[in-house]
GROMACS .gro file of C-alpha atoms in nm:
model
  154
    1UNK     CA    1   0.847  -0.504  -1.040
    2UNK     CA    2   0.771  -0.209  -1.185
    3UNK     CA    3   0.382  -0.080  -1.245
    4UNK     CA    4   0.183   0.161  -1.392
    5UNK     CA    5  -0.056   0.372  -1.208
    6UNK     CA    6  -0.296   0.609  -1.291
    7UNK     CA    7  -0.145   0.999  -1.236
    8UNK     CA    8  -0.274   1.338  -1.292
    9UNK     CA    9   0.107   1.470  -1.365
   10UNK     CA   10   0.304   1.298  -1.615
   11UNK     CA   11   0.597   1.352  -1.429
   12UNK     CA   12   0.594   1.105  -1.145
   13UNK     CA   13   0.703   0.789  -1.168
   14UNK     CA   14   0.569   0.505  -0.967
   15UNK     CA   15   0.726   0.210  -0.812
   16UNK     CA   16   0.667  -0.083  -0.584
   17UNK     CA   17   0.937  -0.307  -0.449
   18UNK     CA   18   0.710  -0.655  -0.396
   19UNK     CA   19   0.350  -0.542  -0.384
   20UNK     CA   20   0.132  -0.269  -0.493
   21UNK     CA   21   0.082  -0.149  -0.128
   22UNK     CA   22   0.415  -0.056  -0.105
   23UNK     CA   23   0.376   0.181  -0.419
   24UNK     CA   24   0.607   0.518  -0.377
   25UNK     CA   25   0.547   0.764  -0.598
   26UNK     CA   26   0.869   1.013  -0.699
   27UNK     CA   27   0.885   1.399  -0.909
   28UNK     CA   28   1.165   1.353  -1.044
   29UNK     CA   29   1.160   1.524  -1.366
   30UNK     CA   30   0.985   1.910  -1.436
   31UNK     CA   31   0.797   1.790  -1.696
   32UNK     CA   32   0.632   1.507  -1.889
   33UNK     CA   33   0.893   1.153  -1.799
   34UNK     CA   34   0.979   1.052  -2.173
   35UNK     CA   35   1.218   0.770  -2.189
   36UNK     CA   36   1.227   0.491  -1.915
   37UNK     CA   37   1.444   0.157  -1.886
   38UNK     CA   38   1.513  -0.065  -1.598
   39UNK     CA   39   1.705  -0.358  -1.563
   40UNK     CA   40   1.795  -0.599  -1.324
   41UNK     CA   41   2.138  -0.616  -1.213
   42UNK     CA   42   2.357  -0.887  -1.106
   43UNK     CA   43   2.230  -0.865  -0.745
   44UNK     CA   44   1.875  -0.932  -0.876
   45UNK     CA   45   1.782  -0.536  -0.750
   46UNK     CA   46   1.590  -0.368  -1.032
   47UNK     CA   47   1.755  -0.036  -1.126
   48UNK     CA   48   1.568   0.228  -1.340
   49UNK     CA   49   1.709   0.522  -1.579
   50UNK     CA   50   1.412   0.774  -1.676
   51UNK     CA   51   1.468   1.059  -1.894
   52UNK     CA   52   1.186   1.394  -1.891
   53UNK     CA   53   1.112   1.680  -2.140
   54UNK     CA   54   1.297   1.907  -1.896
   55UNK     CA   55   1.669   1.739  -2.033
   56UNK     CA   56   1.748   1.561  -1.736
   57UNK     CA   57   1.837   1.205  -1.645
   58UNK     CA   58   1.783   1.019  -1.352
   59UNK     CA   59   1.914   0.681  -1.195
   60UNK     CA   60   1.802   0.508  -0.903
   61UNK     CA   61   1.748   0.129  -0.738
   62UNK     CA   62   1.364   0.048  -0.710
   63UNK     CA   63   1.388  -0.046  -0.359
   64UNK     CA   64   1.596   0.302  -0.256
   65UNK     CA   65   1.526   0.694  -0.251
   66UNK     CA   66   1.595   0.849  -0.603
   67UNK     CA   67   1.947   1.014  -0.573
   68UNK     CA   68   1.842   1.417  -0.525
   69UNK     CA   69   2.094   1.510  -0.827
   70UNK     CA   70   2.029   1.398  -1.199
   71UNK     CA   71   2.295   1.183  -1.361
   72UNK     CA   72   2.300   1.475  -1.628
   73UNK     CA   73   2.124   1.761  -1.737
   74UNK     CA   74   2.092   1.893  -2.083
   75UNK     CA   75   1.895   2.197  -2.219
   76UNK     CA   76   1.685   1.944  -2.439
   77UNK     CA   77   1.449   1.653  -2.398
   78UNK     CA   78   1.520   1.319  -2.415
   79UNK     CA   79   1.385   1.105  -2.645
   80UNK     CA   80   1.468   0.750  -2.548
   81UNK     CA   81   1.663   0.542  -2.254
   82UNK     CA   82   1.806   0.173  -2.304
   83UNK     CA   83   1.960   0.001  -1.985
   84UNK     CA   84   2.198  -0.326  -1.970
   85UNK     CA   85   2.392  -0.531  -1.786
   86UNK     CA   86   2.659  -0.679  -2.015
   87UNK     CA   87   2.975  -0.856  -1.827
   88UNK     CA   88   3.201  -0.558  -1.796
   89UNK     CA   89   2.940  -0.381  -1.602
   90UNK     CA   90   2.614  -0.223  -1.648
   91UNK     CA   91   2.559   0.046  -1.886
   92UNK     CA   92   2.315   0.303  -1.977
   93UNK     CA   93   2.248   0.498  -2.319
   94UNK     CA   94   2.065   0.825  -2.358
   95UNK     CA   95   1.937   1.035  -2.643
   96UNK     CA   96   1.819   1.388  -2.656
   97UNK     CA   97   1.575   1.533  -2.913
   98UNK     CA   98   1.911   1.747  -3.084
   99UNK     CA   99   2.038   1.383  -3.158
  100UNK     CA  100   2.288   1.381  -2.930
  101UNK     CA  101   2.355   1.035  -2.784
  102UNK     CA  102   2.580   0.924  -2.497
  103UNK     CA  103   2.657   0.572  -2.300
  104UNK     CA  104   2.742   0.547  -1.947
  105UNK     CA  105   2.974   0.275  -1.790
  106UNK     CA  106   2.812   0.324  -1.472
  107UNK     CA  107   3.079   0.118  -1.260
  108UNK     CA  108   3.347   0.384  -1.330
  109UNK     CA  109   3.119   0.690  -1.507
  110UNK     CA  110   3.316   0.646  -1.818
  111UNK     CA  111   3.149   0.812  -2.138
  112UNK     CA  112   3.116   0.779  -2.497
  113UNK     CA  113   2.955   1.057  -2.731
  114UNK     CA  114   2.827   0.965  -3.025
  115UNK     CA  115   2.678   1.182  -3.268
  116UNK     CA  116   2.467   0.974  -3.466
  117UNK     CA  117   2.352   1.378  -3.739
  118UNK     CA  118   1.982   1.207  -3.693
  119UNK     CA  119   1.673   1.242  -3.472
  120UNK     CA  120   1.649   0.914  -3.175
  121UNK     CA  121   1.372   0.800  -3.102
  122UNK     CA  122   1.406   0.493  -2.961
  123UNK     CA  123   1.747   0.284  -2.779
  124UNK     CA  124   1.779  -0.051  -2.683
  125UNK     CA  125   2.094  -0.255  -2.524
  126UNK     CA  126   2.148  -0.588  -2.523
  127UNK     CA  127   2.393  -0.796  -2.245
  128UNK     CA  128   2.621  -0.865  -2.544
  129UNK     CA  129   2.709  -0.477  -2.581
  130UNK     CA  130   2.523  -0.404  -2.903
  131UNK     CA  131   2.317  -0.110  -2.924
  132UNK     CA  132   2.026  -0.014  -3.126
  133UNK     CA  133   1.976   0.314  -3.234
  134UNK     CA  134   1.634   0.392  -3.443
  135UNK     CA  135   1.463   0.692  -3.562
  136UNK     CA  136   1.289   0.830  -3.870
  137UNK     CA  137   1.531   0.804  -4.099
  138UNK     CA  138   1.569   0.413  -3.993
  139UNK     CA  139   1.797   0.200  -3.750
  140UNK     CA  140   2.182   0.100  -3.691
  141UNK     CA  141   2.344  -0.134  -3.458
  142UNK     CA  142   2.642  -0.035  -3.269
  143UNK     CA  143   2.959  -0.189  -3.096
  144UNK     CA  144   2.934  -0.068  -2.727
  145UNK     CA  145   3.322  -0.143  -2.588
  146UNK     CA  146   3.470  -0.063  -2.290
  147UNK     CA  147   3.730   0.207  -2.369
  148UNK     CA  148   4.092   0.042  -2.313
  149UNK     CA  149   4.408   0.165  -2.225
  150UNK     CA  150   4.563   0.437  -2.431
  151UNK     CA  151   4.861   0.311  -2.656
  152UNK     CA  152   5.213   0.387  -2.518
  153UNK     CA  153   5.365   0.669  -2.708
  154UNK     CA  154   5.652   0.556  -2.970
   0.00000   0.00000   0.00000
């Protein structure tokens, strides 16, 4: 499970395994954490994704160390996170506060930009590969596919 704890810098993130004793505490962002998701995978093990003001992104299993590198860095925050395991693999999506908006297959660390020309504030993912993408200027529900196989040339 993941819990919420009481800090005195917005930047940790706190997470317990099976009980609250067991509560480790990680700095993994240089600033304020603003987007968090977790899911759990097909092995049952919950994984998280957290985003921080400082433009990185972080992914790590609850019940392991935090990888020491970032899954990305940006020079801009990031406004939301969205997390999902749909059958192809699980997949992550990330926004940044200059709108720009990526998904990760995290099996083989494929990519897709998308450049959604709007503020994100908020992501979410569903199992079926549909994302939701809402900010001020209101919401839109995207196709998430698995990039195939280019064509053969003619």
């Amino acid at each position: 499970d993941l819990h919420s704890f009481p800090t005195r810098r917005s930047s940790d993130l706190y997470s317990s395994a099976n009980a609250p004793q067991q509560v480790r505490s990680h700095q993994l962002h240089q600033g304020p954490v603003t987007a968090v998701a977790g899911v759990h995978g097909r092995s049952g093990r919950l994984s998280v994704i957290s985003g921080g003001a400082d433009g990185t992104v972080r992914l790590w299993t609850v019940a392991e160390p935090p990888v020491d590198e970032p899954l990305i860095r940006r020079n801009t925050g990031v406004t939301a996170a969205a997390f999902a395991v749909p059958p192809s693999g699980p997949v992550a999506a990330v926004a940044w506060t200059d709108g720009h908006l990526r998904v990760w297959d995290l099996l083989d660390g494929e990519e897709q930009i998308i450049d959604p020309g709007l503020t994100v504030n908020a992501l979410a993912l569903t199992p079926e590969g549909l994302l939701a993408v809402a900010g001020p200027h209101g919401t839109a529900t995207l196709r998430i596919s698995r990039p195939g196989p280019s064509p053969a040339p003619r």
